[in-house]
Structures are given as C-alpha cells and as structure tokens.
Short mmCIF file of C-alpha atoms in Angstrom, two decimals:
data_model
loop_
_atom_site.label_atom_id
_atom_site.label_comp_id
_atom_site.label_asym_id
_atom_site.label_seq_id
_atom_site.Cartn_x
_atom_site.Cartn_y
_atom_site.Cartn_z
CA UNK A 1 0.01 -0.07 -0.06
CA UNK A 2 2.72 2.31 0.66
CA UNK A 3 4.30 1.84 -2.76
CA UNK A 4 1.10 2.74 -4.40
CA UNK A 5 0.65 5.76 -2.22
CA UNK A 6 3.85 6.99 -3.51
CA UNK A 7 3.04 6.45 -7.10
CA UNK A 8 1.68 9.54 -9.01
CA UNK A 9 -1.60 9.51 -10.98
CA UNK A 10 -1.10 10.80 -14.40
CA UNK A 11 -4.10 11.90 -16.28
CA UNK A 12 -4.18 13.04 -19.87
CA UNK A 13 -5.75 16.49 -20.08
CA UNK A 14 -7.97 15.70 -23.18
CA UNK A 15 -9.24 12.69 -21.34
CA UNK A 16 -9.70 14.31 -17.82
CA UNK A 17 -13.59 14.69 -18.19
CA UNK A 18 -14.09 11.15 -19.12
CA UNK A 19 -11.77 10.01 -16.48
CA UNK A 20 -13.78 11.82 -13.82
CA UNK A 21 -17.04 10.44 -15.24
CA UNK A 22 -15.78 6.96 -15.45
CA UNK A 23 -14.61 6.81 -11.49
CA UNK A 24 -18.09 8.29 -10.58
CA UNK A 25 -16.52 11.56 -9.39
CA UNK A 26 -18.80 13.31 -11.66
CA UNK A 27 -22.31 12.91 -13.21
CA UNK A 28 -23.21 12.40 -16.90
CA UNK A 29 -25.79 15.33 -16.57
CA UNK A 30 -23.47 17.81 -15.04
CA UNK A 31 -23.94 20.19 -18.11
CA UNK A 32 -27.67 20.74 -17.19
CA UNK A 33 -26.68 21.58 -13.70
CA UNK A 34 -24.13 23.98 -14.80
CA UNK A 35 -26.61 25.79 -16.95
CA UNK A 36 -28.83 26.21 -13.85
CA UNK A 37 -25.73 27.45 -11.90
CA UNK A 38 -24.79 30.05 -14.57
CA UNK A 39 -28.24 31.60 -14.67
CA UNK A 40 -27.84 32.27 -10.86
CA UNK A 41 -24.47 33.64 -11.29
CA UNK A 42 -25.54 36.11 -14.08
CA UNK A 43 -28.33 37.18 -11.52
CA UNK A 44 -26.15 37.34 -8.60
CA UNK A 45 -23.25 39.66 -10.25
CA UNK A 46 -26.08 42.40 -10.94
CA UNK A 47 -25.90 43.24 -7.33
CA UNK A 48 -22.21 43.21 -6.00
CA UNK A 49 -20.57 45.54 -3.31
CA UNK A 50 -17.95 47.96 -4.24
CA UNK A 51 -14.69 46.10 -4.02
CA UNK A 52 -11.56 45.98 -6.11
CA UNK A 53 -10.81 42.45 -6.06
CA UNK A 54 -14.51 41.58 -6.87
CA UNK A 55 -14.13 43.68 -9.91
CA UNK A 56 -11.00 42.01 -10.82
CA UNK A 57 -12.66 38.66 -10.46
CA UNK A 58 -15.65 39.61 -12.53
CA UNK A 59 -13.87 41.53 -15.30
CA UNK A 60 -13.62 39.57 -18.42
CA UNK A 61 -13.09 36.07 -17.11
CA UNK A 62 -15.19 33.00 -16.69
CA UNK A 63 -16.43 32.69 -13.27
CA UNK A 64 -15.95 29.13 -12.09
CA UNK A 65 -16.27 27.47 -8.62
CA UNK A 66 -12.98 28.93 -7.11
CA UNK A 67 -13.95 32.34 -8.04
CA UNK A 68 -17.16 31.86 -6.23
CA UNK A 69 -15.34 30.63 -3.25
CA UNK A 70 -13.19 33.75 -3.16
CA UNK A 71 -16.46 35.96 -3.68
CA UNK A 72 -17.95 34.35 -0.53
CA UNK A 73 -14.99 35.06 1.59
CA UNK A 74 -14.82 38.52 0.59
CA UNK A 75 -18.57 38.96 1.18
CA UNK A 76 -17.84 37.60 4.81
CA UNK A 77 -16.01 40.85 5.36
CA UNK A 78 -18.43 43.18 3.56
CA UNK A 79 -21.56 41.65 4.78
CA UNK A 80 -20.30 41.03 8.40
CA UNK A 81 -23.13 43.49 9.75
CA UNK A 82 -25.73 41.11 8.53
CA UNK A 83 -24.60 38.06 10.56
CA UNK A 84 -26.80 37.03 13.42
CA UNK A 85 -26.14 35.33 16.62
CA UNK A 86 -26.38 31.78 14.83
CA UNK A 87 -23.70 32.47 12.43
CA UNK A 88 -25.85 33.02 9.50
CA UNK A 89 -26.05 35.85 7.15
CA UNK A 90 -29.30 37.82 6.50
CA UNK A 91 -27.78 39.56 3.30
CA UNK A 92 -29.36 38.33 0.06
CA UNK A 93 -25.94 38.64 -1.51
CA UNK A 94 -24.27 36.11 0.74
CA UNK A 95 -27.33 33.89 0.38
CA UNK A 96 -27.12 33.98 -3.15
CA UNK A 97 -23.38 33.13 -3.62
CA UNK A 98 -23.56 30.40 -0.70
CA UNK A 99 -26.24 28.80 -2.88
CA UNK A 100 -24.17 28.77 -5.88
CA UNK A 101 -21.22 27.15 -4.04
CA UNK A 102 -23.59 24.50 -2.56
CA UNK A 103 -24.94 23.77 -6.13
CA UNK A 104 -21.35 23.36 -7.46
CA UNK A 105 -20.35 20.94 -4.81
CA UNK A 106 -23.53 18.82 -5.33
CA UNK A 107 -22.35 15.91 -7.50
CA UNK A 108 -19.02 17.40 -7.91
CA UNK A 109 -20.36 19.78 -10.75
CA UNK A 110 -17.62 22.03 -10.21
CA UNK A 111 -14.84 19.54 -10.94
CA UNK A 112 -16.55 18.71 -14.37
CA UNK A 113 -16.86 22.23 -15.22
CA UNK A 114 -13.29 23.00 -14.36
CA UNK A 115 -12.00 20.00 -16.29
CA UNK A 116 -14.08 21.02 -19.43
CA UNK A 117 -12.72 24.64 -19.04
CA UNK A 118 -9.10 23.43 -18.79
CA UNK A 119 -9.70 21.22 -21.80
CA UNK A 120 -11.13 24.06 -23.93
CA UNK A 121 -8.29 26.19 -22.88
CA UNK A 122 -5.65 23.80 -24.03
CA UNK A 123 -7.46 22.40 -27.15
CA UNK A 124 -8.99 25.50 -28.60
CA UNK A 125 -8.60 28.95 -26.80
CA UNK A 126 -4.75 28.73 -26.60
CA UNK A 127 -4.32 27.38 -30.15
CA UNK A 128 -6.66 29.77 -31.78
CA UNK A 129 -5.05 32.79 -30.17
CA UNK A 130 -1.45 31.70 -31.12
CA UNK A 131 -2.76 31.06 -34.75
CA UNK A 132 -4.03 34.76 -34.83
CA UNK A 133 -0.86 35.92 -33.78
CA UNK A 134 1.01 33.75 -36.33
CA UNK A 135 -1.18 35.02 -38.95
CA UNK A 136 -0.60 38.75 -38.06
CA UNK A 137 3.17 38.06 -37.98
CA UNK A 138 2.93 36.49 -41.45
CA UNK A 139 1.04 39.33 -42.68
CA UNK A 140 3.41 41.85 -41.36
CA UNK A 141 6.17 40.01 -43.24
CA UNK A 142 4.26 40.01 -46.41
CA UNK A 143 3.22 43.55 -46.02
CA UNK A 144 7.08 44.58 -45.42
CA UNK A 145 7.84 42.69 -48.65
CA UNK A 146 5.35 44.39 -50.66
CA UNK A 147 6.48 47.77 -49.24
CA UNK A 148 10.01 47.18 -50.41
CA UNK A 149 8.81 46.11 -53.63
CA UNK A 150 6.51 49.18 -54.00
CA UNK A 151 9.51 51.42 -52.89
CA UNK A 152 11.84 49.68 -55.32
CA UNK A 153 9.36 49.90 -57.97
CA UNK A 154 8.61 53.75 -57.42
CA UNK A 155 12.43 54.26 -57.42
CA UNK A 156 12.80 52.19 -60.77
CA UNK A 157 9.99 54.20 -62.37
CA UNK A 158 11.55 57.51 -61.44
CA UNK A 159 14.90 56.39 -62.74
CA UNK A 160 13.26 55.27 -66.01
CA UNK A 161 11.73 58.72 -66.16
CA UNK A 162 15.12 60.52 -65.73
CA UNK A 163 16.66 58.00 -67.95
CA UNK A 164 14.28 58.81 -70.85
CA UNK A 165 14.59 62.56 -70.06
CA UNK A 166 18.41 62.07 -70.45
CA UNK A 167 17.78 60.37 -73.92
CA UNK A 168 15.85 63.41 -75.03
CA UNK A 169 18.32 65.85 -73.43
CA UNK A 170 16.15 67.47 -71.12
CA UNK A 171 16.03 67.96 -67.16
CA UNK A 172 12.42 66.63 -66.69
CA UNK A 173 11.20 69.66 -64.67
CA UNK A 174 8.88 70.74 -67.58
CA UNK A 175 8.94 68.16 -70.32
CA UNK A 176 6.76 70.06 -72.86
CA UNK A 177 8.50 73.39 -72.53
CA UNK A 178 12.07 71.73 -72.56
CA UNK A 179 11.28 69.79 -75.57
CA UNK A 180 10.10 72.95 -77.34
CA UNK A 181 13.13 74.71 -76.47
CA UNK A 182 15.33 71.94 -77.83
CA UNK A 183 13.75 72.43 -81.29
CA UNK A 184 14.73 76.09 -81.15
CA UNK A 185 18.32 74.90 -80.83
CA UNK A 186 18.06 72.37 -83.73
CA UNK A 187 18.74 75.05 -86.70
CA UNK A 188 22.16 75.76 -84.88
CA UNK A 189 22.98 72.16 -84.47
CA UNK A 190 22.31 71.37 -88.16
CA UNK A 191 24.30 74.50 -89.05
CA UNK A 192 27.23 73.01 -87.11
CA UNK A 193 26.79 69.47 -88.89
CA UNK A 194 26.78 71.55 -92.17
CA UNK A 195 30.14 73.01 -91.31
CA UNK A 196 31.57 69.71 -90.21
CA UNK A 197 30.66 68.26 -93.38
CA UNK A 198 33.57 70.23 -95.11
CA UNK A 199 36.09 67.78 -93.78
CA UNK A 200 34.60 65.16 -96.14
CA UNK A 201 36.32 66.74 -99.26
CA UNK A 202 39.08 64.05 -99.49
CA UNK A 203 36.84 61.29 -98.77
CA UNK A 204 34.33 62.36 -101.56
CA UNK A 205 37.12 62.98 -103.96
CA UNK A 206 38.42 59.44 -103.07
CA UNK A 207 34.91 57.95 -103.75
CA UNK A 208 34.41 59.75 -106.93
CA UNK A 209 37.93 58.94 -108.41
CA UNK A 210 37.34 55.32 -107.54
CA UNK A 211 34.05 55.07 -109.06
CA UNK A 212 35.15 56.55 -112.26
CA UNK A 213 38.23 54.37 -112.22
CA UNK A 214 36.29 51.13 -111.75
CA UNK A 215 33.27 51.98 -113.86
CA UNK A 216 31.91 54.06 -116.50
CA UNK A 217 29.65 55.99 -114.33
CA UNK A 218 28.29 59.21 -115.95
CA UNK A 219 25.92 60.53 -113.17
CA UNK A 220 27.06 62.74 -110.17
CA UNK A 221 28.49 60.77 -107.26
CA UNK A 222 27.03 61.75 -103.98
CA UNK A 223 25.38 64.88 -105.22
CA UNK A 224 23.82 65.78 -101.85
CA UNK A 225 26.81 65.14 -99.87
CA UNK A 226 29.05 67.25 -102.13
CA UNK A 227 26.59 70.17 -102.23
CA UNK A 228 26.60 70.35 -98.27
CA UNK A 229 30.24 69.89 -98.23
CA UNK A 230 30.82 72.74 -100.45
CA UNK A 231 27.92 75.17 -99.36
CA UNK A 232 26.96 73.93 -96.06
CA UNK A 233 23.55 73.69 -94.58
CA UNK A 234 21.94 75.85 -97.23
CA UNK A 235 18.08 76.08 -98.33
CA UNK A 236 16.31 73.63 -100.23
CA UNK A 237 15.70 76.44 -102.88
CA UNK A 238 19.55 76.89 -103.25
CA UNK A 239 19.90 73.11 -103.66
CA UNK A 240 17.10 73.05 -106.14
CA UNK A 241 17.82 76.19 -108.25
CA UNK A 242 21.39 76.82 -107.59
CA UNK A 243 20.92 80.29 -106.70
CA UNK A 244 20.79 81.91 -103.34
CA UNK A 245 17.52 83.27 -102.50
CA UNK A 246 17.09 86.90 -101.61
CA UNK A 247 13.91 86.47 -99.22
CA UNK A 248 13.38 83.60 -97.13
CA UNK A 249 9.77 82.96 -95.84
CA UNK A 250 9.86 79.97 -93.28
CA UNK A 251 6.66 78.06 -92.85
CA UNK A 252 4.86 78.83 -89.50
CA UNK A 253 5.32 76.13 -87.01
CA UNK A 254 1.99 74.98 -85.43
CA UNK A 255 2.34 75.10 -81.67
CA UNK A 256 0.97 72.24 -79.77
CA UNK A 257 -2.29 72.96 -78.03
CA UNK A 258 -1.98 73.27 -74.01
CA UNK A 259 -4.66 70.75 -73.40
CA UNK A 260 -5.51 67.50 -75.01
CA UNK A 261 -9.11 66.54 -75.75
CA UNK A 262 -10.14 63.35 -73.82
CA UNK A 263 -13.31 61.30 -73.76
CA UNK A 264 -14.14 63.10 -70.52
CA UNK A 265 -13.90 66.49 -72.14
CA UNK A 266 -16.13 65.80 -75.09
CA UNK A 267 -19.71 67.16 -74.81
CA UNK A 268 -21.91 64.48 -76.48
CA UNK A 269 -25.00 66.48 -75.48
CA UNK A 270 -28.24 64.98 -73.81
CA UNK A 271 -28.60 61.74 -75.72
CA UNK A 272 -31.42 60.70 -73.69
CA UNK A 273 -33.64 64.02 -74.26
CA UNK A 274 -36.22 61.80 -76.46
CA UNK A 275 -35.26 63.65 -79.79
CA UNK A 276 -35.73 61.43 -82.90
CA UNK A 277 -33.14 60.87 -85.41
CA UNK A 278 -34.82 63.30 -87.72
CA UNK A 279 -33.99 66.34 -85.32
CA UNK A 280 -30.42 65.72 -85.40
CA UNK A 281 -28.64 68.34 -87.33
CA UNK A 282 -25.29 67.39 -88.76
CA UNK A 283 -24.67 70.77 -90.20
CA UNK A 284 -25.08 69.60 -93.84
CA UNK A 285 -28.11 70.69 -95.92
CA UNK A 286 -28.67 69.51 -99.53
CA UNK A 287 -28.11 72.86 -100.92
CA UNK A 288 -24.95 73.43 -99.23
CA UNK A 289 -23.35 70.16 -100.64
CA UNK A 290 -20.93 71.00 -103.50
CA UNK A 291 -20.63 67.70 -105.77
CA UNK A 292 -18.39 69.48 -108.09
CA UNK A 293 -21.10 69.41 -110.80
CA UNK A 294 -22.49 72.46 -112.47
CA UNK A 295 -25.47 72.34 -114.98
CA UNK A 296 -25.43 75.02 -117.65
CA UNK A 297 -28.97 75.64 -119.20
CA UNK A 298 -28.97 76.83 -122.83
CA UNK A 299 -31.85 77.93 -124.78
CA UNK A 300 -32.82 74.38 -125.87
CA UNK A 301 -32.67 71.77 -123.23
CA UNK A 302 -31.43 68.37 -124.45
CA UNK A 303 -33.86 65.48 -124.21
CA UNK A 304 -33.42 61.92 -123.59
CA UNK A 305 -33.15 61.40 -127.48
CA UNK A 306 -30.36 64.07 -127.67
CA UNK A 307 -28.02 62.31 -125.21
CA UNK A 308 -24.34 62.27 -126.43
CA UNK A 309 -23.04 58.72 -125.77
CA UNK A 310 -19.46 59.56 -126.77
CA UNK A 311 -19.63 58.73 -130.52
CA UNK A 312 -18.57 62.28 -131.45
CA UNK A 313 -14.92 63.04 -131.23
CA UNK A 314 -13.93 64.23 -127.81
CA UNK A 315 -12.21 67.56 -127.41
CA UNK A 316 -8.48 67.65 -126.50
CA UNK A 317 -7.88 67.92 -122.84
CA UNK A 318 -4.78 69.98 -121.87
CA UNK A 319 -2.74 69.17 -118.85
CA UNK A 320 -0.19 71.46 -117.54
CA UNK A 321 2.49 70.28 -114.97
CA UNK A 322 3.63 73.09 -112.64
CA UNK A 323 6.94 72.78 -111.01
CA UNK A 324 7.19 73.24 -107.29
CA UNK A 325 8.14 76.70 -106.39
CA UNK A 326 6.92 78.42 -109.77
CA UNK A 327 4.08 79.99 -108.02
CA UNK A 328 6.68 82.11 -106.04
CA UNK A 329 8.35 85.20 -107.31
CA UNK A 330 11.98 84.57 -108.26
CA UNK A 331 14.40 84.76 -105.36
CA UNK A 332 11.75 84.00 -102.74
CA UNK A 333 12.14 80.92 -100.87
CA UNK A 334 8.79 80.05 -99.44
CA UNK A 335 7.37 76.90 -97.83
CA UNK A 336 9.50 73.79 -97.95
CA UNK A 337 12.25 75.60 -100.20
CA UNK A 338 12.72 77.96 -97.17
CA UNK A 339 13.92 74.98 -94.94
CA UNK A 340 17.53 74.00 -94.90
CA UNK A 341 18.59 70.68 -96.72
CA UNK A 342 19.23 69.05 -93.17
CA UNK A 343 15.75 70.32 -91.87
CA UNK A 344 13.83 68.98 -94.98
CA UNK A 345 13.09 65.30 -94.43
CA UNK A 346 13.54 64.32 -98.05
CA UNK A 347 16.99 66.02 -98.53
CA UNK A 348 18.01 64.92 -94.99
CA UNK A 349 17.31 61.35 -95.70
CA UNK A 350 19.13 61.66 -99.11
CA UNK A 351 22.16 63.13 -97.21
CA UNK A 352 22.19 60.33 -94.42
CA UNK A 353 21.98 57.67 -97.26
CA UNK A 354 24.73 59.08 -99.02
CA UNK A 355 26.81 59.18 -95.78
CA UNK A 356 26.09 55.52 -95.30
CA UNK A 357 27.27 54.87 -98.90
CA UNK A 358 30.48 56.72 -98.19
CA UNK A 359 30.91 54.90 -94.94
CA UNK A 360 30.50 51.37 -96.56
CA UNK A 361 32.94 52.38 -99.38
CA UNK A 362 35.68 53.38 -96.82
CA UNK A 363 35.06 50.41 -94.72
CA UNK A 364 35.49 48.12 -97.72
CA UNK A 365 38.58 50.08 -99.15
CA UNK A 366 40.24 49.81 -95.66
CA UNK A 367 39.58 46.11 -95.53
CA UNK A 368 41.08 45.75 -99.09
CA UNK A 369 44.21 47.95 -97.88
CA UNK A 370 44.85 46.12 -94.82
CA UNK A 371 45.43 42.79 -96.90
CA UNK A 372 48.99 42.17 -97.65
CA UNK A 373 50.64 40.14 -100.32
CA UNK A 374 47.67 40.62 -102.66
CA UNK A 375 49.67 41.16 -106.08
CA UNK A 376 46.74 40.87 -108.41
CA UNK A 377 45.26 43.96 -106.48
CA UNK A 378 48.55 45.88 -106.56
CA UNK A 379 48.84 45.39 -110.37
CA UNK A 380 45.32 46.37 -110.83
CA UNK A 381 45.80 50.00 -109.08
CA UNK A 382 49.12 50.75 -111.00
CA UNK A 383 47.01 52.72 -113.46
CA UNK A 384 44.70 54.33 -110.94
CA UNK A 385 44.81 57.94 -110.47
CA UNK A 386 47.23 59.49 -107.78
CA UNK A 387 44.40 60.31 -105.40
CA UNK A 388 43.82 56.56 -105.28
CA UNK A 389 47.40 55.48 -104.85
CA UNK A 390 48.43 57.97 -102.38
CA UNK A 391 45.99 56.98 -99.82
CA UNK A 392 47.28 55.20 -96.82
CA UNK A 393 45.45 53.11 -94.03
CA UNK A 394 45.71 55.93 -91.56
CA UNK A 395 44.28 58.54 -93.83
CA UNK A 396 41.29 56.37 -94.79
CA UNK A 397 40.78 55.50 -90.93
CA UNK A 398 40.62 59.40 -90.47
CA UNK A 399 38.15 59.79 -93.21
CA UNK A 400 36.03 57.00 -91.71
CA UNK A 401 36.11 58.47 -88.40
CA UNK A 402 34.83 61.83 -89.67
CA UNK A 403 32.02 60.10 -91.73
CA UNK A 404 30.77 58.04 -88.62
CA UNK A 405 30.96 61.20 -86.36
CA UNK A 406 28.61 63.22 -88.82
CA UNK A 407 26.56 59.81 -89.18
CA UNK A 408 26.11 59.44 -85.50
CA UNK A 409 25.24 63.08 -84.80
CA UNK A 410 22.39 62.93 -87.30
CA UNK A 411 21.01 59.39 -86.46
CA UNK A 412 21.31 59.59 -82.68
CA UNK A 413 17.90 59.06 -80.71
CA UNK A 414 17.95 62.61 -79.42
CA UNK A 415 18.25 63.90 -82.86
CA UNK A 416 15.43 61.50 -84.07
CA UNK A 417 13.22 62.79 -81.50
CA UNK A 418 14.04 66.48 -82.29
CA UNK A 419 13.20 65.77 -85.99
CA UNK A 420 9.81 64.10 -84.98
CA UNK A 421 9.18 67.24 -82.82
CA UNK A 422 9.67 69.42 -85.42
CA UNK A 423 7.63 67.60 -88.06
CA UNK A 424 4.71 67.17 -85.59
CA UNK A 425 4.10 69.63 -82.64
CA UNK A 426 1.51 66.70 -81.38
CA UNK A 427 4.75 64.58 -80.83
CA UNK A 428 5.56 66.68 -77.81
CA UNK A 429 2.18 65.88 -76.30
CA UNK A 430 2.53 62.19 -76.75
CA UNK A 431 6.27 62.27 -75.25
CA UNK A 432 4.98 64.38 -72.34
CA UNK A 433 2.07 61.97 -71.80
CA UNK A 434 4.41 58.88 -71.89
CA UNK A 435 6.85 60.38 -69.49
CA UNK A 436 4.09 61.56 -67.25
CA UNK A 437 2.62 58.21 -67.13
CA UNK A 438 5.76 57.08 -65.58
CA UNK A 439 5.85 59.63 -62.85
CA UNK A 440 2.15 58.82 -62.37
CA UNK A 441 3.04 55.16 -61.92
CA UNK A 442 5.72 55.95 -59.35
CA UNK A 443 3.33 58.16 -57.39
CA UNK A 444 0.66 55.26 -57.26
CA UNK A 445 3.32 53.09 -56.09
CA UNK A 446 4.44 55.33 -53.22
CA UNK A 447 0.64 55.67 -52.28
CA UNK A 448 0.24 52.06 -52.34
CA UNK A 449 3.32 51.73 -50.02
CA UNK A 450 1.91 54.28 -47.59
CA UNK A 451 -1.25 52.00 -47.44
CA UNK A 452 0.53 48.90 -47.06
CA UNK A 453 2.51 50.55 -44.22
CA UNK A 454 -0.95 51.45 -42.54
CA UNK A 455 -2.07 47.79 -42.92
CA UNK A 456 1.24 46.50 -41.41
CA UNK A 457 0.81 48.86 -38.62
CA UNK A 458 -2.77 47.61 -37.71
CA UNK A 459 -1.57 43.97 -38.06
CA UNK A 460 1.13 44.92 -35.43
CA UNK A 461 -1.31 46.40 -33.03
CA UNK A 462 -3.62 43.45 -33.34
CA UNK A 463 -0.71 41.29 -32.37
CA UNK A 464 -0.04 43.66 -29.55
CA UNK A 465 -3.59 43.21 -28.32
CA UNK A 466 -3.09 39.24 -28.78
CA UNK A 467 -0.09 38.62 -26.95
CA UNK A 468 -1.35 39.76 -23.39
CA UNK A 469 -4.47 37.81 -23.77
CA UNK A 470 -2.22 34.65 -24.35
CA UNK A 471 -0.03 35.52 -21.36
CA UNK A 472 -3.33 35.90 -19.39
CA UNK A 473 -4.77 32.55 -20.63
CA UNK A 474 -1.40 30.72 -19.98
CA UNK A 475 -1.54 32.18 -16.24
CA UNK A 476 -5.08 31.25 -15.56
CA UNK A 477 -4.64 27.91 -17.22
CA UNK A 478 -1.75 27.00 -14.95
CA UNK A 479 -3.80 28.13 -11.73
CA UNK A 480 -6.65 26.05 -12.96
CA UNK A 481 -4.31 23.01 -13.50
CA UNK A 482 -3.02 23.24 -10.02
CA UNK A 483 -6.52 23.49 -8.52
CA UNK A 484 -7.68 20.62 -10.17
CA UNK A 485 -4.57 18.54 -9.31
CA UNK A 486 -4.89 19.57 -5.73
CA UNK A 487 -8.62 18.65 -5.66
CA UNK A 488 -8.22 15.29 -7.27
CA UNK A 489 -5.23 14.59 -5.07
CA UNK A 490 -7.63 15.05 -1.88
CA UNK A 491 -9.72 12.32 -3.22
CA UNK A 492 -6.99 9.75 -3.49
CA UNK A 493 -5.42 10.28 0.00
CA UNK A 494 -2.97 13.10 -1.06
CA UNK A 495 -1.53 11.22 -3.95
CA UNK A 496 0.58 13.36 -6.47
CA UNK A 497 -1.55 13.98 -9.55
CA UNK A 498 -0.13 15.01 -12.77
CA UNK A 499 -2.32 16.56 -15.54
CA UNK A 500 -0.44 15.65 -18.81
CA UNK A 501 -0.42 17.87 -22.03
CA UNK A 502 -1.33 21.07 -20.34
CA UNK A 503 0.35 23.32 -23.21
CA UNK A 504 -1.22 26.66 -24.24
#
C-alpha cells in the first residue's frame, strides 16, 4: 500500500472529463446543472458591493467554482453586519453566492466544469490565439515585402523617367517646354553639322575617283553630300535652283495646344432627351453640298433622245504640269524651299543615305588595304589616279572616323526625337504623356506603399492586443491546473496528481 501511495496519478488533459465520469466523481448530466448555476451567477453579479478584488474577478473572465469561493470569502467581510447570533447571514448577496457554491459542490459539478474549461483552454482557446498571432506576424512580413517592392518599383519608375529625359536631352522639370526649347536649338545644331561636312572633301574625292576608275559612271557621285560639303546647310531653294534666295519665308510652325481632348472633355449633349433621329442636325443641307458638278442651261434643253454617248470626237484635254516653287516670285524661298537641306526630311534622308554609302565604301577600302601580299590588287591599281594610290590606311581611317561622327550626330536617338518634334508638334504631347505616365505610376506605388504601411501597423497593433491575452490565458490555465490537481489529490489520499499535456 505504501508503494501505491507514492505512485503519482497521471491523467491526460484531453481525457480528464471522461476520467472523472468513469470513476463516478462527476455525473453525466453535469452540463444541465451547470446551466442552472450560470443563470444564478448572472443574476447574482447584478448586485455586488464596491470592491476592487471583486471587480477584478468579474472583469473579462469565466467565473467558476474557485472564483465563487473567493467571492464568498470577500462577502464575509463586506456583509459582516448582517451576521446573526447563529452565524448565518441575512444578506441576500451572501445567500445567493452560498447557494451557488452548494450547487457547485453537489455531485462535484464544479470539478466537471473545471475539467471542461481546462480542456477548452488547451485544445481551442490557446491554439486559436496563437494562430491569430502567427497570422498577424505572417501578414506583417508579407506587407513589409510588398512595401519594399513598391519602394523599389517607384524608384525604378523614377529612374526610367530621368533616363528617358536624359535620352531626350532634357532635365524633366517641364517636359513640354524643354522639348520645345530643344527644337529652337535644332537649326544651330544642323548648321554646325553642315560646317563639319567640309572635312569630307578628301573622302568624296576618293570615292568619286574610285567610282570613275572602276566603272563608266556618268551621273554625279554623292550629289547631296558634295553640295553640303561645299555650301554648308543651305536652303532647299538653293539646292534646287543653284542660286541663293534673296528672301526666305519660313513656314509657320504649329504650336501644340495646351490641353489634349479626352473622352471626359467631349460634350456629347443630352442623348436621352427623347429627340428623334430626324431632329439631329449634322450641319449639312442638300443645298450646301458642293458635288463639283454644274449644270449650264441653254436655250434648248437636251432631251433623252439628244444624249451624246461619246460617239462624237472628244475635245482635246490640256494638262499643264507646274513645278514646285514656280508660283513664288524669283529669289523668294517659301514653304519647303525655305527649309535647310538638313531640316527638310527628303533632303536630309538623301544626305544620310549618301553618308552611309560613303561609310561602306571606306570600310571596304580599308579592308582591302589591310590585306598584304595581294599582287593582283597591286597590279590593278598601277594605272589608278594618284588620289587613289596616295592613300594610306591611317588617312582612310581618319576619313571613316569623320563620316561616322557626322552620321552618329544625325541618327542619334536625341536627334530623331528632335526631328519628330519639328515635323509634328503633337509629338510633344505624346512624349509628355508617356513620361508623365511613368511619374504617375511612381506616385501610385508610393501611395500603395503608404497604404501597405498602415495595414502592417494595424497587424502589429492586433498582435500587441493578442499577446497579453495569451499570457493571461497561460497564467489562468496553470492556476486551473494546480487547483484541479489539488482537488483530485484530496480524493486519493493526497497522492501526487499530474495533468499531462497542459500546453497553451
């Protein structure tokens, strides 16, 4: 017997209630008894004395048997004046709570309720709270990651914006104004390009001599390139006529409108006013339409029998071809003739094509000159002009570098954009909208990051609210565990009782 007395009683927490019922410590109908007790407790707490400890016991916690015992002990002090000579209390408060305690002790209902409460804390309340905390922590990590993505995305969009502005050659503070200011500098840039073309004289002479030597080419070689090399970036009028204009009337450049018309700004009128289709006025009347046909009435009107079906001999039709610019006075450059050859798209394209042609020739010639020991090539060029034989690899390389420098200056991305802006003022609006869209996306990402930061702060506050609840639940569960172990131990001659699996 002494050995049995020293052995502890180990009870699994999840099976504690079944253990108590199986050993007849509690009744199977304990739940109905608890419901009656809970009703009495709810009625009793409506009339309680002013006491800080009682307030603490009743605040936010499930009132069980041991709480009721403590309330009775407190009421013995607060209701001492109602105690009679027989040791009984005339206070209704004391009677109510003493009745609740006695109902709890009947059939050990309190023990079954405490076992159920402990099992619920361990199996449901604790895991649910910890799951909420883990979810809040996971949400914070995810929101932090999204914040970093938004921040990096906004920085990337701004970097793209300034990189695009750099390609256009602007600062990006006022895109439309800066782009229009660049176009004003375009004539000066093209004039400088025309002056730089003067260094192509030797390259053009070499290409011309080579062409005449290897073939019977009768047409001019690189006419536009030769003209710009001699004359510079002159007007199209001078290129076309060969004479310098006395008056230059440049075309008026259309300024881009300040605002673009969008679907929101279009006034479609009141389409639901009930007007019929016949009331819609399109601004076109039968009398106002000019179909390009006039009827001349003579003295005698032709009848159906007098129709001429083309059998008679048709009259001669004279077509006169008028050359461009003939309607202008002599010496006056107007319209396209007033533009420089590097401004006018057609002549500029011809200039660039001839530059590419000269570049390819110099590259091929440089490749041929770098080959050594080619006796056939040497014998072929013995009768070549001196301008061909006198060339060296270094001189051809220098010519090629000059050609490529001019070609790169005209075909760079910045110059392409400037030509587009000059040709179409609406292009400024499109570029401005495109760049503004990048900044708008960056601002959207910044606002989204601020929203994510607020959500992360809310998740952090939620976690801060849950953690004290978990600590309080752990404390109360441990107290409940000790109380149940002590109560069960008294029933088995104070044997040591261990409730297993109490982990909150």
